[in-house]
mmCIF file of C-alpha atoms in Angstrom:
data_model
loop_
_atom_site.group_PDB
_atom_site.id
_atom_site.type_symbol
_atom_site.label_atom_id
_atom_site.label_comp_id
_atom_site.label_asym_id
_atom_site.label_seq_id
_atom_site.Cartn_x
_atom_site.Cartn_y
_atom_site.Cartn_z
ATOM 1 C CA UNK A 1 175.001 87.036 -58.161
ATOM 2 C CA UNK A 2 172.053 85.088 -59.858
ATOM 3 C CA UNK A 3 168.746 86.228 -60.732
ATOM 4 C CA UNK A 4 165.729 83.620 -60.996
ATOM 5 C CA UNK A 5 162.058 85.312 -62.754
ATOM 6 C CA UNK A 6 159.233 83.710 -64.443
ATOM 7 C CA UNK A 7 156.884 85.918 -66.064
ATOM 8 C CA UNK A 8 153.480 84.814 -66.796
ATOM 9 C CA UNK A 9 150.451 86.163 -69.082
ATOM 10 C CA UNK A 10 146.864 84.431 -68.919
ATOM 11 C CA UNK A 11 147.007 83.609 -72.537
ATOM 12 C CA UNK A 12 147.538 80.672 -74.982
ATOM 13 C CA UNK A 13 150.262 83.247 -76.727
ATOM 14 C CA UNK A 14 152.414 86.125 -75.303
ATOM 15 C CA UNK A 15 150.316 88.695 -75.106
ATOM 16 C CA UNK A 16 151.678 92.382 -74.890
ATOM 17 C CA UNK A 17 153.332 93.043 -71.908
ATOM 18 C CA UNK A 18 154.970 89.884 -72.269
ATOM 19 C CA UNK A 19 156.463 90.086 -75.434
ATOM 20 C CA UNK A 20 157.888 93.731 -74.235
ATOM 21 C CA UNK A 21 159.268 92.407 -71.130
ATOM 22 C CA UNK A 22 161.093 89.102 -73.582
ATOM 23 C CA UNK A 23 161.955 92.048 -75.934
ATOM 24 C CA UNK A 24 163.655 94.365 -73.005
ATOM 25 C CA UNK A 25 165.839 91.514 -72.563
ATOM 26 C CA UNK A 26 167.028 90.712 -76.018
ATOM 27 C CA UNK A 27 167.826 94.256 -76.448
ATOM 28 C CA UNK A 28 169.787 94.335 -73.112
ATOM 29 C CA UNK A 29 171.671 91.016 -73.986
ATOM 30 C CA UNK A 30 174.455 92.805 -75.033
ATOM 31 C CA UNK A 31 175.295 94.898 -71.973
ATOM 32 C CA UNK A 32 174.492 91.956 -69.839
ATOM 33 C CA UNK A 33 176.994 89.817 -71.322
ATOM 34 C CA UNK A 34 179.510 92.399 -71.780
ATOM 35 C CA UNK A 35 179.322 92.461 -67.989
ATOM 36 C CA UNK A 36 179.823 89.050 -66.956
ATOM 37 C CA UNK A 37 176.446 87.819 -66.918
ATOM 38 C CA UNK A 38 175.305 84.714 -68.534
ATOM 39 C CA UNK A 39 172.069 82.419 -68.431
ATOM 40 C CA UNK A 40 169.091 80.921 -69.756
ATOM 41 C CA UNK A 41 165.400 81.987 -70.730
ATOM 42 C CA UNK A 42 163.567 79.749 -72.282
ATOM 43 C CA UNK A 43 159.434 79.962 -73.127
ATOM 44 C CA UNK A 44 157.708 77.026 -71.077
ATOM 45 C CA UNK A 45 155.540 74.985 -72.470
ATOM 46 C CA UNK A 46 152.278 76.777 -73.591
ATOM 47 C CA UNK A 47 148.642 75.531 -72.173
ATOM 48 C CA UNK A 48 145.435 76.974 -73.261
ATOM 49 C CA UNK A 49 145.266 79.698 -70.825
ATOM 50 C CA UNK A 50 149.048 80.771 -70.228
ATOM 51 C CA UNK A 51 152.450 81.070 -71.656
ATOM 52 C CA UNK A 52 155.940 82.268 -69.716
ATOM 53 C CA UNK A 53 159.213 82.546 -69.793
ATOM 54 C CA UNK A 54 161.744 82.304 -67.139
ATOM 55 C CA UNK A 55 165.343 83.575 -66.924
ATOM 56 C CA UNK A 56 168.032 82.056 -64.715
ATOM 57 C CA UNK A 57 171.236 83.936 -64.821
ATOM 58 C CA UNK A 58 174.492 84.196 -62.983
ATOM 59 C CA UNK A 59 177.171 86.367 -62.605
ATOM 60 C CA UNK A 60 180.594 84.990 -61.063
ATOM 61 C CA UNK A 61 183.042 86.435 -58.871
ATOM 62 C CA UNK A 62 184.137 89.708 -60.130
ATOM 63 C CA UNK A 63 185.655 93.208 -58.878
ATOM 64 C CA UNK A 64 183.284 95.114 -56.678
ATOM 65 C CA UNK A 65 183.052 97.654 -59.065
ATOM 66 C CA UNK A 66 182.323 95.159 -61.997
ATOM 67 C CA UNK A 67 179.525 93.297 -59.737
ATOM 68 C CA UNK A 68 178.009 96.914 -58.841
ATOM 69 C CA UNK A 69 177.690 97.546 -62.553
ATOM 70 C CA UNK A 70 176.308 94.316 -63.446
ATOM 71 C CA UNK A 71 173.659 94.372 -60.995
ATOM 72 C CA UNK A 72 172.610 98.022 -61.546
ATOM 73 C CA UNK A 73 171.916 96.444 -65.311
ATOM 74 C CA UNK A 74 169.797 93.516 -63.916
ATOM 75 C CA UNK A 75 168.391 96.340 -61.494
ATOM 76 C CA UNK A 76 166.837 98.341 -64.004
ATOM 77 C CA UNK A 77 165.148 95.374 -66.092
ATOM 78 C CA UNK A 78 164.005 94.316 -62.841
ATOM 79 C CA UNK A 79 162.489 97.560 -62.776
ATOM 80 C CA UNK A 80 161.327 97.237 -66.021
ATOM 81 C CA UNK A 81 159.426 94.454 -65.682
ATOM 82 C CA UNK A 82 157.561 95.400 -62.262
ATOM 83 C CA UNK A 83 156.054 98.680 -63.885
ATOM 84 C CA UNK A 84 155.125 96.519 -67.119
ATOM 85 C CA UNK A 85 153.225 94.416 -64.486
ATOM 86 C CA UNK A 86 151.581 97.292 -62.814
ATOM 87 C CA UNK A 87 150.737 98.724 -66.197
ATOM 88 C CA UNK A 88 149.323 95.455 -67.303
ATOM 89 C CA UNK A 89 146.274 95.199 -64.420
ATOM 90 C CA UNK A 90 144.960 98.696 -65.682
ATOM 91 C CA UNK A 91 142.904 97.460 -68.286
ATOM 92 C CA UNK A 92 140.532 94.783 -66.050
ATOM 93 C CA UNK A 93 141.035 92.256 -68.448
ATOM 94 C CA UNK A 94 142.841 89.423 -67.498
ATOM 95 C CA UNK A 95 143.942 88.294 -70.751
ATOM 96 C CA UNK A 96 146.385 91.620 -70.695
ATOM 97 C CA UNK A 97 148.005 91.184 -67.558
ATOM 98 C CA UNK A 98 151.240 89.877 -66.701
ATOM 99 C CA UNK A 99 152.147 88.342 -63.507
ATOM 100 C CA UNK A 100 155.945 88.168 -61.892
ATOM 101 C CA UNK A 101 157.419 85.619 -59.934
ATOM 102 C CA UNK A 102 160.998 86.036 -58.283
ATOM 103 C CA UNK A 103 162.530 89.086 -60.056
ATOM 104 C CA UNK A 104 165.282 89.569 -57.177
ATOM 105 C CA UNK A 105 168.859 89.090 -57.428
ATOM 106 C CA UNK A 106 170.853 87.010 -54.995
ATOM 107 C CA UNK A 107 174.095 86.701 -54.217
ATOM 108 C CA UNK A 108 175.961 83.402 -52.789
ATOM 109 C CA UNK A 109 179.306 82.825 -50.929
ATOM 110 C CA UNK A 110 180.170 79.797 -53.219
ATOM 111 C CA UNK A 111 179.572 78.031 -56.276
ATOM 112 C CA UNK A 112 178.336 75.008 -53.957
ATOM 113 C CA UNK A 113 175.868 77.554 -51.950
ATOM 114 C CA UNK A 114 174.745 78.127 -55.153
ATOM 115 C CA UNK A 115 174.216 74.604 -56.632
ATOM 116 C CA UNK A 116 172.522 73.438 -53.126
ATOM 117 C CA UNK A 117 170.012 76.518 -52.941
ATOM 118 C CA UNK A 118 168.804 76.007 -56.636
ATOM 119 C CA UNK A 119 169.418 72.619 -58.360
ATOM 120 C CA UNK A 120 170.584 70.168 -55.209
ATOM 121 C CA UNK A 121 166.542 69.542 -55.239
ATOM 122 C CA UNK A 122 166.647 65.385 -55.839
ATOM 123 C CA UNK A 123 163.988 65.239 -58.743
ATOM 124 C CA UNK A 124 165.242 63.117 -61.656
ATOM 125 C CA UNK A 125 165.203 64.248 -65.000
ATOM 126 C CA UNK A 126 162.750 62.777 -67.550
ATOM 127 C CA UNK A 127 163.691 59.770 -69.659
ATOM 128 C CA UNK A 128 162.057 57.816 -72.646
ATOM 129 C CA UNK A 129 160.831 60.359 -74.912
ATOM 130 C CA UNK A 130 161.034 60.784 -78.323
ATOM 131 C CA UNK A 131 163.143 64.673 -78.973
ATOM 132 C CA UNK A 132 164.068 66.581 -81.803
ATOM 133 C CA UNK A 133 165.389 70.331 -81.571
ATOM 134 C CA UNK A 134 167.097 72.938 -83.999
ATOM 135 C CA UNK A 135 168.606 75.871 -82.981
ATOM 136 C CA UNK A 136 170.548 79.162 -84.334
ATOM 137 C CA UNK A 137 173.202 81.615 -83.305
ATOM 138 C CA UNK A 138 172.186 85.178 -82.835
ATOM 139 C CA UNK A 139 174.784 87.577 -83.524
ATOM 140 C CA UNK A 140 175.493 90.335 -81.388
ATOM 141 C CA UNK A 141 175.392 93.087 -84.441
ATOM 142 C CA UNK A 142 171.939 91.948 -85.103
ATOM 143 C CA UNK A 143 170.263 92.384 -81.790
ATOM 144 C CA UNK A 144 171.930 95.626 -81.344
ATOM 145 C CA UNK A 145 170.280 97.053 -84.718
ATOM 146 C CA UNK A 146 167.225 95.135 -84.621
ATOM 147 C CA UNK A 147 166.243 93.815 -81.665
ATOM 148 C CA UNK A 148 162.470 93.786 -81.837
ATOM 149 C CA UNK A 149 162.512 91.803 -85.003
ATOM 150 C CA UNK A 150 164.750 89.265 -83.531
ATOM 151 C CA UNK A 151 162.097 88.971 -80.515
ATOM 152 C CA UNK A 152 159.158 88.872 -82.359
ATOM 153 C CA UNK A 153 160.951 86.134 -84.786
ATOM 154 C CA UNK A 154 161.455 84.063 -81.531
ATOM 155 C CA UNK A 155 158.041 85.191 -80.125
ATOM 156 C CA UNK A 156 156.461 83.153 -82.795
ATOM 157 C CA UNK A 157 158.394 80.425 -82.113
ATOM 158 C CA UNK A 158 156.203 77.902 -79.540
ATOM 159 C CA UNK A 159 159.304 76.858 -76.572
ATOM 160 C CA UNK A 160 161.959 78.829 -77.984
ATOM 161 C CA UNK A 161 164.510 79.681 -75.818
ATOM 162 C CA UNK A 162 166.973 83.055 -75.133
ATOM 163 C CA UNK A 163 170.576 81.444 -74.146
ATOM 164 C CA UNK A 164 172.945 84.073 -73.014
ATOM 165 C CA UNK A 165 175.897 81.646 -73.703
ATOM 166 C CA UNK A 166 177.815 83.705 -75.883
ATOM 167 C CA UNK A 167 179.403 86.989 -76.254
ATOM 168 C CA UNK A 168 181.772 87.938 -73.216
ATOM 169 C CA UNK A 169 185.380 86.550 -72.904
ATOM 170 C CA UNK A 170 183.478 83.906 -76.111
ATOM 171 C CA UNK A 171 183.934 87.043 -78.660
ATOM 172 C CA UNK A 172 187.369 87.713 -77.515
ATOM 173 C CA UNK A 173 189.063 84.822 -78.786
ATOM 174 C CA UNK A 174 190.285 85.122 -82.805
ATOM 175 C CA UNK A 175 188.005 82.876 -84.361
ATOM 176 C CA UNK A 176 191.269 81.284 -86.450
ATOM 177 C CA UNK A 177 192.486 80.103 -83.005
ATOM 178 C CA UNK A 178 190.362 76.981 -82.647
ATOM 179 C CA UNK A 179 188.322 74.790 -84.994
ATOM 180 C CA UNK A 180 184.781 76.085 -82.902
ATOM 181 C CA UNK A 181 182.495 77.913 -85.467
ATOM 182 C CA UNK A 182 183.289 81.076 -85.779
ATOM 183 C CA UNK A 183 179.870 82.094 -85.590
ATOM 184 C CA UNK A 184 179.930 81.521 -81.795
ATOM 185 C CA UNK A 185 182.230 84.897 -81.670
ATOM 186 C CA UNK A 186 179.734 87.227 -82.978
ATOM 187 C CA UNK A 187 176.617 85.519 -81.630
ATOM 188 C CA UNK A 188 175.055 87.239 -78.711
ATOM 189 C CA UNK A 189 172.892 84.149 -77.706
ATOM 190 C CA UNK A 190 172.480 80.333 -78.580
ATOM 191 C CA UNK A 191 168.786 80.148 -80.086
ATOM 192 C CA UNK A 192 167.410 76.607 -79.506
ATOM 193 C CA UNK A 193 163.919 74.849 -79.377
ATOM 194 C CA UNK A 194 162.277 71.238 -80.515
ATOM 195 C CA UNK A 195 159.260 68.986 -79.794
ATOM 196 C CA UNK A 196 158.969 65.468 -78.382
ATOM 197 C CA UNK A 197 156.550 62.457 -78.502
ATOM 198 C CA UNK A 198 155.824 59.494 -77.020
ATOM 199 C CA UNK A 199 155.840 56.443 -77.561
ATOM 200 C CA UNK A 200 153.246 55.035 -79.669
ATOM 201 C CA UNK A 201 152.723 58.338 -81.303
ATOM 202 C CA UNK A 202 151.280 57.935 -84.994
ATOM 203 C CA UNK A 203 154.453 58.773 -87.874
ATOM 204 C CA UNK A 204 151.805 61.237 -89.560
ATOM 205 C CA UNK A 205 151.764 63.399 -86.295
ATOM 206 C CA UNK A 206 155.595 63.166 -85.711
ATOM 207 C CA UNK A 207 156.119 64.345 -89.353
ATOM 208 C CA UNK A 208 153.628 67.313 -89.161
ATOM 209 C CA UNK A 209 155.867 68.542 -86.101
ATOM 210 C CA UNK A 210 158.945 68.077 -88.058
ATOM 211 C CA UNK A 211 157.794 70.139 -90.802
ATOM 212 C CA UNK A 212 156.636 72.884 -87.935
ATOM 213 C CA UNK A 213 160.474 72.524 -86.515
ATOM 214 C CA UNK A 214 161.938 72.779 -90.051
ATOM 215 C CA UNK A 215 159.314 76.351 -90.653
ATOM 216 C CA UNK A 216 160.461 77.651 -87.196
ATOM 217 C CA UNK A 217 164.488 77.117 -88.289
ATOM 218 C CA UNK A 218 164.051 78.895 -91.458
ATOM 219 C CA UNK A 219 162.785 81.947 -89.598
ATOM 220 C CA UNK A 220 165.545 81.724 -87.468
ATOM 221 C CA UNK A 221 167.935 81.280 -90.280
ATOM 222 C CA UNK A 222 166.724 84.095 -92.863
ATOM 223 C CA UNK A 223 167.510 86.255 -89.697
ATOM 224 C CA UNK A 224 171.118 85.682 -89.839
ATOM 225 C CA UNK A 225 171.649 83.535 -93.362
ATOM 226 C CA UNK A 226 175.164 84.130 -92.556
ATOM 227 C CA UNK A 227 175.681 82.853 -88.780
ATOM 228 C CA UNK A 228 175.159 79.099 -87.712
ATOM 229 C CA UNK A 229 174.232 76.651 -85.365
ATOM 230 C CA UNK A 230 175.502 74.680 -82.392
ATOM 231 C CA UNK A 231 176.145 71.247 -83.585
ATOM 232 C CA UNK A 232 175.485 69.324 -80.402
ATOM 233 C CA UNK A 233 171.847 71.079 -80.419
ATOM 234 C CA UNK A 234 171.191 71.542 -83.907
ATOM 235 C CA UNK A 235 168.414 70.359 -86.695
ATOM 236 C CA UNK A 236 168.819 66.715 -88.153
ATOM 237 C CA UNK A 237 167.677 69.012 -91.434
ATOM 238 C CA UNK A 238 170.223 71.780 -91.815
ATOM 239 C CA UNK A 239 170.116 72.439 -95.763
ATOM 240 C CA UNK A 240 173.864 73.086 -95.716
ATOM 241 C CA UNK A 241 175.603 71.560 -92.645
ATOM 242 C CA UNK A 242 178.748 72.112 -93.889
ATOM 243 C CA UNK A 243 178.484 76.085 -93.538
ATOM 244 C CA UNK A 244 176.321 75.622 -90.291
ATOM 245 C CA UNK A 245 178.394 74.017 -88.568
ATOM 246 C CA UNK A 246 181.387 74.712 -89.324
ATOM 247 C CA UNK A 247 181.445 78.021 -91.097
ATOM 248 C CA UNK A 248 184.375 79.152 -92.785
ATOM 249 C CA UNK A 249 186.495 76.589 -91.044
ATOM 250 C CA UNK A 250 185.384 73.931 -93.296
ATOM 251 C CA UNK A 251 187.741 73.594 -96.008
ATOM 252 C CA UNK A 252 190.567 73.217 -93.572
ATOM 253 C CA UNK A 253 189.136 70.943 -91.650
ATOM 254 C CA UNK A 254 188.517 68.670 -94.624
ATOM 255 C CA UNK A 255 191.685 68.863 -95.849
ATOM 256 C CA UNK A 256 192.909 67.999 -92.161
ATOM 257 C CA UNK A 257 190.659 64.711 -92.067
ATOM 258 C CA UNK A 258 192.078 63.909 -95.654
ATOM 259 C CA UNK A 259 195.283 63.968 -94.030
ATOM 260 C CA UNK A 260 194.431 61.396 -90.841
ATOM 261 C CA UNK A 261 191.328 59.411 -92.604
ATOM 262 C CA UNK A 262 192.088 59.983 -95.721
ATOM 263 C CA UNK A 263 189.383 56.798 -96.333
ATOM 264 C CA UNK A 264 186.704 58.392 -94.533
ATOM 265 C CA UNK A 265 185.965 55.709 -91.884
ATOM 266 C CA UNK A 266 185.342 58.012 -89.505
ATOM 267 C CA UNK A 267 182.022 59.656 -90.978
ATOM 268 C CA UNK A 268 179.053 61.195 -88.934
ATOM 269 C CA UNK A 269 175.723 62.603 -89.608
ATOM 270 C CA UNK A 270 176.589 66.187 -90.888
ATOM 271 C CA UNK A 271 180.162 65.797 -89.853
ATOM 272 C CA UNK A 272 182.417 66.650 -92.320
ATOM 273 C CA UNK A 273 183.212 64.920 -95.375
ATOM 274 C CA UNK A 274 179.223 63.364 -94.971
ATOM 275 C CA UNK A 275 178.429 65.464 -97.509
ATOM 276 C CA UNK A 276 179.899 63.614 -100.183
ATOM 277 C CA UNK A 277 177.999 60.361 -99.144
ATOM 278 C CA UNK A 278 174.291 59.403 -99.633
ATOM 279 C CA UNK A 279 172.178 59.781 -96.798
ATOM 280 C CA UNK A 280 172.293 56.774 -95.298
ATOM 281 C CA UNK A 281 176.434 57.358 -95.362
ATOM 282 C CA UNK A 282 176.845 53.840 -97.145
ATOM 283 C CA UNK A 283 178.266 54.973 -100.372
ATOM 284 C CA UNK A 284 179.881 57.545 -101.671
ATOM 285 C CA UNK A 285 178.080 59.774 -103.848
ATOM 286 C CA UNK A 286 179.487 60.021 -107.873
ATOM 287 C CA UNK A 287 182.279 62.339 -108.456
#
């Protein structure tokens, strides 16, 4: 079964019924996962008169009675959302409504019906920008007890996005059992965002959206001070690398590469061991 909704508000900034119908679905995250679904909803870029998010989400094969479950969840935030949109109109201003495209769930014979129906489409994928992104781990005990502050924390942030990538069979795996960070088995979503440029655009402007990306991430971070971050989409600027990355699995893992490089030529950007070189991982730093 997938589900494929964009919800859009006439604004610059979520407006009111937007920001409930992005915080119905952080609080429902949870359940959702619990039951097999799994996804993406991401904020689109912003212009000056309207802001949306869309969520594409999928849930695979599963029992009848499973799938029945699952959908009657998806169901009722379907619901949610059209009576938000209803509600929204009642004012006459346009700058409160909310409008809803998709916000039906489908269900395909085969992963390949699937793939052909909503990504076989032939566009190419755009190359030759300049990126940089940071993102955060969400954990599960947090949006259960505070769900609303979570939202509004990624409500503020411009492009944010809502990845239901964890949680599930993720959080049933003893963290001890692999060298992935073991914040990945309490998180209830993968948290990530960024800018780009192009090229030619002046160093002063590049910088003043770094510093935005590196205020966004601490919001993010004094959320959860204890989780951490998905290395392969994470912040060039993480204060301590070593803990978001890697968590408690750190010390082993150092003493592991002291074992096999035990002369550290193997050393990466906020890989471990970089931590005890300068930044430009040319010499050591003084013991």
């Amino acid at each position: 079964m997938t589900v494929f909704l964009t919800a859009t508000a006439n604004t610059s900034t979520p407006n009111s019924a937007l920001s409930q119908a992005f915080t119905e679905l952080v609080r429902i995250t949870p359940q959702l996962t619990d039951q097999g679904w799994g996804g993406y909803a991401p904020f689109n870029n912003p212009t000056s008169n309207s802001t949306s998010f869309t969520v594409i989400s999928i849930v695979p094969a599963i029992s009848q009675d499973a799938a029945a479950q699952a959908n009657a969840t998806m169901a009722g935030y379907l619901e949610y959302l059209q009576e938000l949109v209803a509600n929204s109109t009642q004012s006459g201003n346009p700058a409160d409504a909310v409008t809803l495209q998709g916000a039906s769930t489908t269900t395909f014979a085969s992963w390949y019906d699937w793939y052909t129906a909503l990504w076989s489409t032939g566009e190419q994928e755009g190359i030759g920008l300049g990126a940089e992104v940071g993102s955060w781990l969400i954990p599960r005990d947090l949006v259960k007890s505070d769900h609303e502050r979570v939202a509004q924390t990624l409500l503020s942030i411009p492009q944010a996005g809502w990845f239901m990538v964890a949680g599930g069979a993720v959080s049933n795996v003893t963290a001890s059992d692999t060298d992935l960070n073991p914040a990945w088995r309490k998180a209830a979503a993968h948290v990530p965002f960024g800018f780009t440029w192009t090229e030619g655009t002046p160093l002063d402007e590049i910088n003043a959206l770094r510093d935005a990306l590196k205020s966004n991430l601490a919001k993010l971070r004094a959320l959860a001070p204890e989780s951490g971050a998905y290395l392969n989409e994470a912040s060039l600027y993480e204060p301590d690398s070593a803990h978001s990355f890697f968590g408690s699995h750190y010390d082993q893992l150092r003493a592991i590469k002291a074992i096999y490089d035990p002369v550290d030529l193997f050393i990466v950007v906020e890989g471990v061991a970089s931590n005890e070189w300068d930044g430009n991982l040319t010499c050591r730093k003084p013991t």
